[in-house]
CSV table of C-alpha atoms in Angstrom, one decimal:
chain,number,residue,atom,x,y,z
A,1,MET,CA,13.0,13.6,4.6
A,2,LYS,CA,10.7,12.1,2.0
A,3,LYS,CA,10.0,8.4,2.0
A,4,THR,CA,11.4,8.2,-1.6
A,5,VAL,CA,14.9,8.6,-0.3
A,6,LEU,CA,14.5,6.9,3.1
A,7,SER,CA,13.1,3.7,1.6
A,8,LEU,CA,16.3,3.2,-0.4
A,9,THR,CA,18.8,4.3,2.3
A,10,LEU,CA,19.5,0.8,3.6
A,11,ALA,CA,19.8,-0.8,0.2
A,12,ALA,CA,22.2,1.9,-1.0
A,13,SER,CA,24.2,1.8,2.2
A,14,VAL,CA,24.5,-2.0,2.0
A,15,LEU,CA,25.8,-1.8,-1.5
A,16,ALA,CA,28.3,0.9,-0.5
A,17,LEU,CA,29.8,-1.5,2.0
A,18,GLY,CA,31.2,-3.6,-0.8
A,19,ALA,CA,34.7,-4.9,-0.4
A,20,CYS,CA,37.7,-2.7,-1.1
A,21,SER,CA,40.0,-3.8,-3.9
A,22,GLY,CA,43.8,-4.0,-3.9
A,23,ASP,CA,46.5,-5.5,-1.7
A,24,ASP,CA,45.1,-6.8,1.6
A,25,ASN,CA,48.0,-5.2,3.5
A,26,LYS,CA,47.5,-1.8,1.8
A,27,THR,CA,46.6,0.9,4.4
A,28,ILE,CA,43.4,2.8,3.5
A,29,ALA,CA,43.1,4.9,6.7
A,30,THR,CA,45.6,6.1,9.2
A,31,SER,CA,45.4,7.6,12.6
A,32,LYS,CA,47.4,8.2,15.8
A,33,VAL,CA,45.6,5.3,17.4
A,34,GLY,CA,46.0,2.8,14.6
A,35,ASP,CA,45.7,2.2,10.9
A,36,ILE,CA,43.1,0.3,8.9
A,37,THR,CA,44.1,-2.0,6.0
A,38,VAL,CA,42.1,-3.3,3.1
A,39,ALA,CA,41.9,-6.7,4.9
A,40,ASP,CA,40.7,-5.1,8.1
A,41,PHE,CA,38.0,-3.2,6.3
A,42,ASN,CA,36.8,-6.2,4.3
A,43,LYS,CA,36.7,-8.5,7.3
A,44,THR,CA,34.7,-5.9,9.4
A,45,SER,CA,32.4,-5.2,6.4
A,46,LYS,CA,31.7,-8.9,6.1
A,47,THR,CA,31.1,-9.3,9.8
A,48,LEU,CA,28.8,-6.3,10.1
A,49,ALA,CA,26.8,-6.6,6.8
A,50,GLY,CA,28.1,-9.6,4.9
A,51,SER,CA,24.7,-11.4,4.8
A,52,HIS,CA,22.9,-8.3,3.6
A,53,ILE,CA,25.5,-7.5,1.0
A,54,ILE,CA,25.5,-11.1,-0.5
A,55,GLN,CA,21.7,-11.1,-0.5
A,56,GLN,CA,21.5,-7.7,-2.2
A,57,MET,CA,24.1,-8.6,-4.8
A,58,MET,CA,22.5,-11.9,-5.7
A,59,THR,CA,19.0,-10.3,-5.7
A,60,GLU,CA,20.2,-7.8,-8.3
A,61,LYS,CA,21.8,-10.6,-10.4
A,62,VAL,CA,18.8,-12.9,-10.5
A,63,LEU,CA,16.4,-10.0,-11.2
A,64,ALA,CA,18.7,-8.5,-13.8
A,65,ASP,CA,18.8,-11.9,-15.6
A,66,LYS,CA,15.0,-11.7,-16.2
A,67,TYR,CA,14.3,-8.0,-16.3
A,68,LYS,CA,16.1,-5.0,-17.8
A,69,VAL,CA,16.3,-1.5,-16.5
A,70,SER,CA,17.8,1.1,-18.8
A,71,ASP,CA,20.0,4.1,-17.8
A,72,LYS,CA,17.2,6.3,-19.1
A,73,GLU,CA,14.7,4.7,-16.6
A,74,ILE,CA,17.2,5.2,-13.7
A,75,LYS,CA,17.8,8.8,-14.8
A,76,GLU,CA,14.0,9.5,-14.9
A,77,ALA,CA,13.5,8.0,-11.5
A,78,TYR,CA,16.5,9.9,-10.1
A,79,ASP,CA,15.4,13.2,-11.6
A,80,ALA,CA,11.9,12.8,-10.3
A,81,THR,CA,13.1,12.5,-6.8
A,82,ALA,CA,15.7,15.3,-7.2
A,83,SER,CA,12.9,17.6,-8.4
A,84,GLN,CA,10.9,16.9,-5.2
A,85,PHE,CA,13.8,18.1,-3.1
A,86,GLY,CA,15.1,20.9,-5.4
A,87,ASP,CA,18.3,22.6,-4.1
A,88,SER,CA,18.2,20.5,-0.9
A,89,PHE,CA,18.6,17.1,-2.7
A,90,ALA,CA,22.4,16.9,-2.3
A,91,ASP,CA,22.0,17.6,1.4
A,92,ALA,CA,19.2,15.0,1.7
A,93,LEU,CA,21.5,12.4,0.1
A,94,ALA,CA,24.4,13.3,2.4
A,95,GLN,CA,22.2,13.1,5.5
A,96,SER,CA,21.2,9.6,4.4
A,97,GLY,CA,24.8,8.6,3.9
A,98,LEU,CA,24.3,8.3,0.1
A,99,THR,CA,26.2,9.4,-2.9
A,100,GLU,CA,24.5,10.0,-6.3
A,101,GLU,CA,25.9,6.8,-7.6
A,102,GLY,CA,24.9,4.9,-4.5
A,103,TYR,CA,21.4,6.2,-4.8
A,104,LYS,CA,21.2,5.3,-8.5
A,105,ASP,CA,22.4,1.7,-7.7
A,106,ALA,CA,19.6,1.4,-5.2
A,107,LEU,CA,17.1,2.8,-7.7
A,108,ARG,CA,18.2,0.2,-10.2
A,109,ILE,CA,17.3,-2.6,-7.7
A,110,GLU,CA,14.0,-0.9,-6.9
A,111,LEU,CA,13.1,-0.6,-10.5
A,112,LEU,CA,14.1,-4.3,-11.2
A,113,SER,CA,11.9,-5.3,-8.2
A,114,GLU,CA,9.0,-3.2,-9.6
A,115,LYS,CA,9.2,-5.1,-12.9
A,116,ALA,CA,9.4,-8.4,-11.2
A,117,MET,CA,6.4,-7.6,-9.0
A,118,GLN,CA,4.3,-6.4,-12.0
A,119,ASP,CA,5.2,-9.6,-13.9
A,120,LYS,CA,4.9,-12.2,-11.1
A,121,ALA,CA,2.8,-10.9,-8.2
A,122,PHE,CA,-0.6,-11.3,-10.0
A,123,LYS,CA,-2.3,-14.1,-11.8
A,124,GLU,CA,-3.2,-13.5,-15.4
A,125,GLU,CA,-6.9,-14.2,-14.7
A,126,ASP,CA,-6.9,-11.6,-11.9
A,127,VAL,CA,-5.5,-9.0,-14.2
A,128,LYS,CA,-8.1,-9.8,-16.9
A,129,LYS,CA,-10.9,-9.7,-14.3
A,130,HIS,CA,-9.7,-6.2,-13.3
A,131,TYR,CA,-9.8,-5.2,-17.0
A,132,GLU,CA,-13.3,-6.5,-17.4
A,133,GLN,CA,-14.5,-4.7,-14.2
A,134,MET,CA,-12.9,-1.4,-15.3
A,135,LYS,CA,-15.3,-1.2,-18.2
A,136,THR,CA,-18.2,-0.7,-15.8
A,137,GLU,CA,-18.9,1.8,-12.9
A,138,LEU,CA,-21.3,0.9,-10.1
A,139,ASN,CA,-23.6,2.9,-7.9
A,140,ALA,CA,-24.2,1.0,-4.7
A,141,ARG,CA,-25.2,1.2,-1.1
A,142,HIS,CA,-24.1,-0.9,1.9
A,143,ILE,CA,-24.7,-1.6,5.6
A,144,LEU,CA,-21.6,-2.4,7.6
A,145,VAL,CA,-21.9,-4.3,10.9
A,146,ALA,CA,-19.5,-6.1,13.2
A,147,ASP,CA,-20.5,-9.7,12.8
A,148,GLU,CA,-22.2,-12.1,10.5
A,149,LYS,CA,-25.2,-12.7,12.8
A,150,THR,CA,-26.1,-9.0,12.7
A,151,ALA,CA,-25.5,-8.9,8.9
A,152,LYS,CA,-28.1,-11.8,8.5
A,153,GLU,CA,-30.5,-9.9,10.8
A,154,VAL,CA,-30.1,-6.8,8.6
A,155,ILE,CA,-30.8,-8.9,5.4
A,156,ALA,CA,-33.9,-10.5,7.1
A,157,LYS,CA,-35.3,-7.0,8.0
A,158,ILE,CA,-34.9,-5.6,4.5
A,159,LYS,CA,-36.4,-8.7,2.9
A,160,GLY,CA,-39.2,-8.5,5.4
A,161,GLY,CA,-40.1,-5.1,4.0
A,162,ALA,CA,-38.0,-2.6,5.9
A,163,SER,CA,-36.4,0.3,4.0
A,164,PHE,CA,-32.7,-0.2,3.2
A,165,ALA,CA,-32.0,3.4,4.1
A,166,ASP,CA,-33.8,3.1,7.5
A,167,VAL,CA,-32.0,-0.1,8.3
A,168,ALA,CA,-28.6,1.5,7.3
A,169,LYS,CA,-29.3,4.4,9.6
A,170,GLU,CA,-30.1,2.1,12.5
A,171,TYR,CA,-27.4,-0.6,12.1
A,172,SER,CA,-24.5,0.6,9.9
A,173,THR,CA,-21.2,1.4,11.7
A,174,ASP,CA,-20.0,3.2,8.6
A,175,THR,CA,-21.1,6.7,9.8
A,176,GLY,CA,-20.2,8.4,6.6
A,177,SER,CA,-22.7,6.4,4.5
A,178,ALA,CA,-25.2,5.5,7.2
A,179,GLU,CA,-26.6,9.0,7.5
A,180,LYS,CA,-27.1,8.9,3.7
A,181,GLY,CA,-29.0,5.6,4.0
A,182,GLY,CA,-26.0,3.6,3.1
A,183,GLU,CA,-25.4,5.3,-0.2
A,184,LEU,CA,-21.8,5.1,-1.5
A,185,GLY,CA,-22.3,6.8,-4.9
A,186,TRP,CA,-20.6,5.8,-8.1
A,187,PHE,CA,-17.2,4.0,-7.9
A,188,SER,CA,-15.0,2.0,-10.2
A,189,VAL,CA,-12.8,-1.1,-9.8
A,190,GLY,CA,-10.1,-0.7,-7.1
A,191,ALA,CA,-11.9,2.0,-5.2
A,192,MET,CA,-13.1,-0.4,-2.5
A,193,VAL,CA,-11.3,-3.3,-0.6
A,194,ASP,CA,-11.0,-6.4,-2.7
A,195,GLU,CA,-13.7,-8.4,-0.9
A,196,PHE,CA,-16.3,-5.6,-1.3
A,197,ASN,CA,-15.2,-4.9,-4.9
A,198,ASN,CA,-15.5,-8.5,-6.1
A,199,ALA,CA,-18.8,-9.1,-4.4
A,200,ALA,CA,-20.3,-5.8,-5.8
A,201,TYR,CA,-19.2,-6.5,-9.3
A,202,ALA,CA,-20.6,-10.0,-9.2
A,203,LEU,CA,-24.0,-8.8,-7.9
A,204,PRO,CA,-27.1,-8.5,-10.2
A,205,LEU,CA,-28.8,-5.2,-10.1
A,206,LYS,CA,-31.0,-4.5,-7.1
A,207,THR,CA,-30.1,-7.7,-5.3
A,208,LEU,CA,-29.0,-8.0,-1.7
A,209,SER,CA,-25.7,-9.7,-1.2
A,210,GLU,CA,-25.0,-12.3,1.4
A,211,PRO,CA,-22.8,-11.1,4.2
A,212,VAL,CA,-19.4,-10.0,2.8
A,213,GLN,CA,-16.5,-10.0,5.2
A,214,SER,CA,-13.7,-7.6,4.9
A,215,SER,CA,-11.1,-6.1,7.3
A,216,PHE,CA,-13.8,-3.5,8.3
A,217,GLY,CA,-16.5,-6.0,9.3
A,218,PHE,CA,-19.4,-7.5,7.5
A,219,HIS,CA,-21.1,-5.7,4.5
A,220,VAL,CA,-24.6,-6.1,3.1
A,221,ILE,CA,-24.4,-4.7,-0.4
A,222,GLU,CA,-26.9,-3.7,-3.0
A,223,VAL,CA,-25.9,-2.4,-6.5
A,224,THR,CA,-28.5,0.1,-7.7
A,225,GLU,CA,-27.1,1.2,-11.1
A,226,LYS,CA,-24.4,0.3,-13.6
A,227,ARG,CA,-23.0,2.3,-16.4
A,228,ASP,CA,-20.3,1.7,-19.1
A,229,VAL,CA,-17.0,3.5,-18.8
A,230,LYS,CA,-15.9,5.3,-22.0
A,231,GLY,CA,-12.4,5.4,-23.3
A,232,VAL,CA,-11.2,2.0,-22.1
A,233,GLY,CA,-8.5,0.6,-24.5
A,234,SER,CA,-7.8,-3.0,-25.4
A,235,PHE,CA,-6.4,-5.4,-22.8
A,236,LYS,CA,-3.0,-5.0,-24.3
A,237,ASP,CA,-3.1,-1.2,-24.0
A,238,GLU,CA,-4.4,-1.3,-20.4
A,239,GLU,CA,-2.5,-4.2,-19.0
A,240,LYS,CA,0.7,-2.4,-17.8
A,241,ASN,CA,-1.4,0.3,-16.1
A,242,ILE,CA,-3.6,-2.3,-14.5
A,243,ARG,CA,-0.6,-4.1,-13.0
A,244,THR,CA,0.8,-0.8,-11.8
A,245,GLN,CA,-2.5,0.0,-10.0
A,246,MET,CA,-2.8,-3.5,-8.5
A,247,LEU,CA,0.8,-3.2,-7.3
A,248,ALA,CA,0.1,0.2,-5.7
A,249,LYS,CA,-2.8,-1.3,-3.8
A,250,LEU,CA,-0.6,-4.3,-2.7
A,251,LYS,CA,1.9,-1.9,-1.3
A,252,GLN,CA,-0.8,-0.2,0.8
A,253,THR,CA,-1.5,-3.5,2.5
A,254,GLY,CA,2.2,-4.1,3.2
A,255,GLU,CA,2.1,-7.5,1.5
A,256,ASP,CA,4.5,-6.5,-1.3
A,257,GLN,CA,7.8,-7.2,0.4
A,258,GLN,CA,6.9,-10.8,1.3
A,259,ILE,CA,5.7,-11.4,-2.3
A,260,LEU,CA,8.9,-9.9,-3.7
A,261,LYS,CA,11.0,-12.1,-1.4
A,262,ASP,CA,9.1,-15.2,-2.7
A,263,ILE,CA,9.7,-14.1,-6.3
A,264,VAL,CA,13.4,-13.6,-5.6
A,265,ALA,CA,13.6,-17.0,-3.8
A,266,LYS,CA,12.2,-18.8,-6.7
A,267,LEU,CA,14.4,-17.1,-9.2
A,268,ALA,CA,17.4,-17.8,-7.0
A,269,LYS,CA,16.5,-21.5,-6.8
A,270,ASP,CA,16.2,-21.6,-10.6
A,271,ALA,CA,19.6,-19.9,-10.9
A,272,ASP,CA,21.1,-22.5,-8.5
A,273,VAL,CA,22.5,-19.9,-6.1
A,274,LYS,CA,25.0,-21.4,-3.7
A,275,THR,CA,28.0,-20.4,-1.6
A,276,SER,CA,31.1,-22.2,-0.4
A,277,ASP,CA,31.6,-19.6,2.4
A,278,LYS,CA,30.3,-21.1,5.7
A,279,GLU,CA,29.8,-17.6,7.1
A,280,LEU,CA,27.4,-16.7,4.3
A,281,LYS,CA,25.6,-20.0,4.0
A,282,SER,CA,22.7,-19.1,6.2
A,283,ALA,CA,22.2,-15.8,4.2
A,284,ILE,CA,22.0,-17.8,0.9
A,285,GLU,CA,19.6,-20.3,2.4
A,286,ALA,CA,17.4,-17.5,3.6
A,287,LEU,CA,17.5,-15.9,0.1
A,288,THR,CA,16.4,-19.1,-1.6
A,289,THR,CA,13.7,-20.0,0.9
A,290,THR,CA,10.1,-19.0,0.2
A,291,SER,CA,7.6,-18.0,2.9
A,292,GLU,CA,5.7,-21.3,2.3
A,293,GLU,CA,8.9,-23.3,2.9
A,294,GLN,CA,9.7,-21.2,6.0
A,295,ALA,CA,6.2,-21.9,7.4
A,296,LYS,CA,6.6,-25.6,6.7
A,297,ALA,CA,10.0,-25.7,8.3
A,298,ALA,CA,8.7,-23.9,11.4
A,299,GLU,CA,5.8,-26.3,11.6
A,300,GLU,CA,8.1,-29.3,11.4
A,301,ALA,CA,10.4,-27.8,14.0
A,302,ALA,CA,7.5,-27.2,16.4
A,303,LYS,CA,6.3,-30.7,15.8
A,304,LYS,CA,9.7,-32.1,16.6
A,305,ALA,CA,9.9,-29.9,19.8
A,306,GLU,CA,6.5,-31.2,20.9
A,307,GLU,CA,7.5,-34.8,20.3
A,308,LYS,CA,10.7,-34.3,22.2
A,309,THR,CA,8.8,-32.7,25.1
A,310,GLN,CA,6.4,-35.6,25.2
A,311,LYS,CA,9.2,-38.1,25.1
A,312,GLU,CA,11.0,-36.4,27.9
A,313,SER,CA,7.8,-36.3,29.9
A,314,LYS,CA,7.2,-40.0,29.3
A,315,ASP,CA,10.8,-40.8,30.3
A,316,ASP,CA,10.4,-38.8,33.5
A,317,LYS,CA,7.2,-40.7,34.4
A,318,GLU,CA,8.9,-44.1,33.8
A,319,LYS,CA,11.8,-43.1,36.0
A,320,ASP,CA,9.4,-42.0,38.7
A,321,SER,CA,7.5,-45.3,38.5
A,322,GLU,CA,10.8,-47.2,38.9
A,323,LYS,CA,11.7,-45.5,42.1
């Protein structure tokens, strides 16, 4: 089954576990081995998934207060997925335990999340920098090595008169470009990892970069040509598309979910989200806590644990000395 449906299965299933309405003593299922009442169902639903349900419901509320998703947008997203599956879409939903309405509820939350991410995940100056970079294409070459020391050795060789192409063939671990003398060809903003992209766009023509570290290793970059990109609109015209592109790249790195959690946590704080239910208190605390606050709390807990260990060790030594 395609990821489009799978990615929403949990959210939709959690929403589907909402409480039954009506008299708590009303029987909603019967069997020879026992009946299930509304109260039974609601109690078990809360025990099994209460924290997820309350977090999902409050997430939708805080996002919907700031962003709007129309029925038309939900229908378009629904129809796009349905068209991918064709006649098998109903079966795909059923296999995931989803109804059409349940899937649309999950789509609404996903679309709200998308809008929140586009709005809050990126600094305005980063979006504007992307816009300025998209006006230009670069033709560049690079040499990729494992460590900074080797990168500096590469730079020294080229500055000492060695051919960039020859050094690339000898040193570069990027086999695809090494055999072409390090040549990468023309590329535009977003085509390369961020560290490489920003270093390349900041370089003057035909100037060797300092070692540039990325997840692949250390790059030595040289931009050989630049050319203007035709048809770029105003910042206002391009901004939404830029944010969409930046978000797509963020999803590739897997950082999007943590960023979304932090956005929701801040919105939930602003909305003063609380609960009087002791069983759901930890779920609300988790919802309103940012990753920075989590890290700080973990650090403080570790510090206290270390202090406790040291105190116990000191006490043990004092007891031993008294014997």
